PDB file of C-alpha atoms in Angstrom:
ATOM      1  CA  UNK I 154       0.000   0.000   0.000  1.00 37.00           C
ATOM      2  CA  UNK I 155       2.737   2.487   0.966  1.00 33.00           C
ATOM      3  CA  UNK I 156       4.726   1.471  -2.112  1.00 32.00           C
ATOM      4  CA  UNK I 157       1.679   2.237  -4.331  1.00 34.00           C
ATOM      5  CA  UNK I 158       1.195   5.651  -2.708  1.00 28.00           C
ATOM      6  CA  UNK I 159       4.886   6.438  -3.120  1.00 28.00           C
ATOM      7  CA  UNK I 160       4.764   5.452  -6.814  1.00 27.00           C
ATOM      8  CA  UNK I 161       1.663   7.621  -7.332  1.00 27.00           C
ATOM      9  CA  UNK I 162       3.388  10.605  -5.731  1.00 28.00           C
ATOM     10  CA  UNK I 163       6.473  10.121  -7.912  1.00 30.00           C
ATOM     11  CA  UNK I 164       4.340   9.887 -11.067  1.00 29.00           C
ATOM     12  CA  UNK I 165       2.404  13.025 -10.112  1.00 30.00           C
ATOM     13  CA  UNK I 166       5.650  14.909  -9.419  1.00 30.00           C
ATOM     14  CA  UNK I 167       7.102  13.768 -12.748  1.00 29.00           C
ATOM     15  CA  UNK I 168       4.014  14.900 -14.648  1.00 28.00           C
ATOM     16  CA  UNK I 169       4.116  18.258 -12.879  1.00 31.00           C
ATOM     17  CA  UNK I 170       7.692  18.806 -14.011  1.00 32.00           C
ATOM     18  CA  UNK I 171       6.881  17.662 -17.545  1.00 26.00           C
ATOM     19  CA  UNK I 172       4.254  20.378 -17.940  1.00 29.00           C
ATOM     20  CA  UNK I 173       6.233  23.105 -16.172  1.00 29.00           C
ATOM     21  CA  UNK I 174       7.538  24.641 -19.396  1.00 30.00           C
ATOM     22  CA  UNK I 175       7.614  28.384 -19.767  1.00 32.00           C
ATOM     23  CA  UNK I 176       4.839  28.978 -22.276  1.00 33.00           C
ATOM     24  CA  UNK I 177       5.982  32.545 -22.984  1.00 39.00           C
ATOM     25  CA  UNK I 178       9.572  31.769 -23.946  1.00 41.00           C
ATOM     26  CA  UNK I 179       9.462  28.228 -25.310  1.00 42.00           C
ATOM     27  CA  UNK I 180       8.151  28.273 -28.906  1.00 43.00           C
ATOM     28  CA  UNK I 181       7.753  24.479 -28.808  1.00 43.00           C
ATOM     29  CA  UNK I 182       5.592  24.563 -25.675  1.00 36.00           C
ATOM     30  CA  UNK I 183       1.968  23.516 -26.168  1.00 34.00           C
ATOM     31  CA  UNK I 184      -0.512  26.369 -26.474  1.00 34.00           C
ATOM     32  CA  UNK I 185      -4.174  26.392 -25.548  1.00 34.00           C
ATOM     33  CA  UNK I 186      -6.134  27.239 -28.654  1.00 35.00           C
ATOM     34  CA  UNK I 187      -9.851  27.846 -28.499  1.00 35.00           C
ATOM     35  CA  UNK I 188     -11.113  26.849 -31.890  1.00 34.00           C
ATOM     36  CA  UNK I 189     -14.747  26.108 -31.124  1.00 41.00           C
ATOM     37  CA  UNK I 190     -17.324  27.925 -29.028  1.00 51.00           C
ATOM     38  CA  UNK I 191     -18.787  24.541 -28.078  1.00 61.00           C
ATOM     39  CA  UNK I 192     -15.644  23.610 -26.121  1.00 71.00           C
ATOM     40  CA  UNK I 193     -15.948  23.706 -22.342  1.00 76.00           C
ATOM     41  CA  UNK I 194     -12.767  24.398 -20.388  1.00 67.00           C
ATOM     42  CA  UNK I 195     -11.727  23.354 -16.893  1.00 70.00           C
ATOM     43  CA  UNK I 196      -8.467  25.303 -16.580  1.00 74.00           C
ATOM     44  CA  UNK I 197      -8.761  29.047 -17.002  1.00 80.00           C
ATOM     45  CA  UNK I 198      -6.858  32.283 -16.548  1.00 88.00           C
ATOM     46  CA  UNK I 199      -9.922  33.763 -14.820  1.00 91.00           C
ATOM     47  CA  UNK I 200     -12.567  31.570 -13.228  1.00 91.00           C
ATOM     48  CA  UNK I 201     -16.269  32.377 -13.547  1.00 94.00           C
ATOM     49  CA  UNK I 202     -17.967  34.046 -10.607  1.00 95.00           C
ATOM     50  CA  UNK I 203     -21.371  35.433  -9.736  1.00 96.00           C
ATOM     51  CA  UNK I 204     -21.898  39.153 -10.306  1.00 94.00           C
ATOM     52  CA  UNK I 205     -23.838  39.272  -7.037  1.00 95.00           C
ATOM     53  CA  UNK I 206     -23.796  37.859  -3.502  1.00 96.00           C
ATOM     54  CA  UNK I 207     -24.190  34.125  -4.165  1.00 95.00           C
ATOM     55  CA  UNK I 208     -24.929  33.340  -0.498  1.00 94.00           C
ATOM     56  CA  UNK I 209     -27.712  35.937  -0.387  1.00 95.00           C
ATOM     57  CA  UNK I 210     -29.184  34.529  -3.614  1.00 96.00           C
ATOM     58  CA  UNK I 211     -29.218  31.022  -2.142  1.00 94.00           C
ATOM     59  CA  UNK I 212     -30.660  32.195   1.187  1.00 93.00           C
ATOM     60  CA  UNK I 213     -33.491  34.009  -0.550  1.00 96.00           C
ATOM     61  CA  UNK I 214     -34.314  31.485  -3.271  1.00 96.00           C
ATOM     62  CA  UNK I 215     -33.298  27.976  -2.184  1.00 94.00           C
ATOM     63  CA  UNK I 216     -36.241  26.054  -0.754  1.00 94.00           C
ATOM     64  CA  UNK I 217     -35.837  22.988   1.433  1.00 94.00           C
ATOM     65  CA  UNK I 218     -38.098  20.388  -0.210  1.00 95.00           C
ATOM     66  CA  UNK I 219     -41.088  19.398   1.946  1.00 94.00           C
ATOM     67  CA  UNK I 220     -40.471  15.705   1.339  1.00 95.00           C
ATOM     68  CA  UNK I 221     -36.915  16.040   2.660  1.00 94.00           C
ATOM     69  CA  UNK I 222     -38.058  18.105   5.656  1.00 93.00           C
ATOM     70  CA  UNK I 223     -40.767  15.588   6.494  1.00 93.00           C
ATOM     71  CA  UNK I 224     -38.315  12.691   6.529  1.00 94.00           C
ATOM     72  CA  UNK I 225     -35.441  14.567   8.183  1.00 94.00           C
ATOM     73  CA  UNK I 226     -33.205  14.229   5.120  1.00 94.00           C
ATOM     74  CA  UNK I 227     -29.991  16.250   5.292  1.00 94.00           C
ATOM     75  CA  UNK I 228     -26.809  16.203   3.267  1.00 95.00           C
ATOM     76  CA  UNK I 229     -24.484  17.823   0.799  1.00 95.00           C
ATOM     77  CA  UNK I 230     -24.715  17.550  -2.956  1.00 96.00           C
ATOM     78  CA  UNK I 231     -22.217  18.799  -5.489  1.00 95.00           C
ATOM     79  CA  UNK I 232     -23.645  20.290  -8.634  1.00 96.00           C
ATOM     80  CA  UNK I 233     -21.661  20.741 -11.832  1.00 96.00           C
ATOM     81  CA  UNK I 234     -22.816  23.244 -14.436  1.00 96.00           C
ATOM     82  CA  UNK I 235     -21.533  25.274 -17.352  1.00 96.00           C
ATOM     83  CA  UNK I 236     -21.073  29.033 -17.227  1.00 96.00           C
ATOM     84  CA  UNK I 237     -21.740  30.059 -20.801  1.00 96.00           C
ATOM     85  CA  UNK I 238     -19.884  32.779 -22.735  1.00 96.00           C
ATOM     86  CA  UNK I 239     -22.692  35.242 -21.936  1.00 97.00           C
ATOM     87  CA  UNK I 240     -22.679  34.305 -18.218  1.00 97.00           C
ATOM     88  CA  UNK I 241     -25.852  32.215 -18.175  1.00 98.00           C
ATOM     89  CA  UNK I 242     -25.743  28.915 -16.293  1.00 98.00           C
ATOM     90  CA  UNK I 243     -26.631  25.714 -18.140  1.00 97.00           C
ATOM     91  CA  UNK I 244     -26.449  21.918 -18.034  1.00 97.00           C
ATOM     92  CA  UNK I 245     -26.619  21.459 -14.242  1.00 97.00           C
ATOM     93  CA  UNK I 246     -26.020  17.919 -13.059  1.00 97.00           C
ATOM     94  CA  UNK I 247     -25.616  16.460  -9.594  1.00 97.00           C
ATOM     95  CA  UNK I 248     -22.210  14.777  -9.513  1.00 95.00           C
ATOM     96  CA  UNK I 249     -22.080  13.754  -5.855  1.00 94.00           C
ATOM     97  CA  UNK I 250     -24.833  12.380  -3.623  1.00 92.00           C
ATOM     98  CA  UNK I 251     -27.431  12.362  -6.409  1.00 88.00           C
ATOM     99  CA  UNK I 252     -29.254   9.535  -4.641  1.00 93.00           C
ATOM    100  CA  UNK I 253     -30.196  11.776  -1.699  1.00 94.00           C
ATOM    101  CA  UNK I 254     -33.632  12.099  -3.296  1.00 93.00           C
ATOM    102  CA  UNK I 255     -36.726  13.628  -1.661  1.00 95.00           C
ATOM    103  CA  UNK I 256     -36.695  16.602  -4.042  1.00 96.00           C
ATOM    104  CA  UNK I 257     -33.221  17.866  -3.140  1.00 95.00           C
ATOM    105  CA  UNK I 258     -31.545  17.182  -6.526  1.00 97.00           C
ATOM    106  CA  UNK I 259     -34.480  18.789  -8.342  1.00 97.00           C
ATOM    107  CA  UNK I 260     -34.264  21.889  -6.118  1.00 96.00           C
ATOM    108  CA  UNK I 261     -30.527  22.226  -6.774  1.00 97.00           C
ATOM    109  CA  UNK I 262     -31.105  21.988 -10.543  1.00 97.00           C
ATOM    110  CA  UNK I 263     -33.884  24.606 -10.294  1.00 98.00           C
ATOM    111  CA  UNK I 264     -31.762  27.068  -8.308  1.00 97.00           C
ATOM    112  CA  UNK I 265     -28.915  26.835 -10.835  1.00 97.00           C
ATOM    113  CA  UNK I 266     -31.149  27.250 -13.889  1.00 98.00           C
ATOM    114  CA  UNK I 267     -32.925  30.276 -12.371  1.00 98.00           C
ATOM    115  CA  UNK I 268     -29.745  31.990 -11.167  1.00 98.00           C
ATOM    116  CA  UNK I 269     -28.831  35.395 -12.606  1.00 98.00           C
ATOM    117  CA  UNK I 270     -25.867  35.612 -14.964  1.00 98.00           C
ATOM    118  CA  UNK I 271     -22.295  35.184 -13.755  1.00 97.00           C
ATOM    119  CA  UNK I 272     -19.120  36.777 -15.034  1.00 96.00           C
ATOM    120  CA  UNK I 273     -17.862  34.111 -17.468  1.00 96.00           C
ATOM    121  CA  UNK I 274     -14.441  32.507 -17.316  1.00 94.00           C
ATOM    122  CA  UNK I 275     -11.713  33.931 -19.510  1.00 93.00           C
ATOM    123  CA  UNK I 276      -8.882  32.340 -21.441  1.00 91.00           C
ATOM    124  CA  UNK I 277      -6.469  34.171 -23.750  1.00 90.00           C
ATOM    125  CA  UNK I 278      -8.441  37.390 -23.214  1.00 91.00           C
ATOM    126  CA  UNK I 279     -11.746  35.880 -24.382  1.00 94.00           C
ATOM    127  CA  UNK I 280     -14.890  34.779 -22.567  1.00 95.00           C
ATOM    128  CA  UNK I 281     -15.160  30.990 -22.679  1.00 94.00           C
ATOM    129  CA  UNK I 282     -17.603  28.286 -21.626  1.00 94.00           C
ATOM    130  CA  UNK I 283     -16.386  26.682 -18.417  1.00 93.00           C
ATOM    131  CA  UNK I 284     -17.401  24.128 -15.814  1.00 93.00           C
ATOM    132  CA  UNK I 285     -18.075  24.954 -12.180  1.00 94.00           C
ATOM    133  CA  UNK I 286     -18.599  22.516  -9.314  1.00 94.00           C
ATOM    134  CA  UNK I 287     -20.383  23.882  -6.256  1.00 95.00           C
ATOM    135  CA  UNK I 288     -21.344  22.094  -3.036  1.00 95.00           C
ATOM    136  CA  UNK I 289     -24.764  22.826  -1.562  1.00 94.00           C
ATOM    137  CA  UNK I 290     -25.608  21.597   1.938  1.00 93.00           C
ATOM    138  CA  UNK I 291     -29.139  20.922   3.123  1.00 93.00           C
ATOM    139  CA  UNK I 292     -29.213  20.958   6.916  1.00 91.00           C
ATOM    140  CA  UNK I 293     -32.114  21.394   9.300  1.00 85.00           C
ATOM    141  CA  UNK I 294     -31.919  23.472  12.379  1.00 77.00           C
TER     142      UNK I 294
END
């Protein structure tokens, strides 16, 4: 077990050094080229962010589903969605704890789809589509 962890750490360190080229001075270094507006990026120069107080939006608009309240269901879900070039949020999907049920996944999807626009992510000076993962905790009390 320790040998496997050690090997994993060495591989990760080697990969880190492999990609640590200076992109500004090395003409052979790989460049990120955005050739299609349908591409969705994970690594960005500027990450997307809400143009408003996200916590206040959630406090005002997120509703604890009655079915979950009635059964005492609590828990955290992680939702993944795309921040589009114009800042709208799309394609929400629960990526962790989707089996919590009792209306919680549906409420998370609703709150993302109804959210006001965000400031989109940027890469090479351009707005780009990008993924965001956000945890939302449902807790009584």
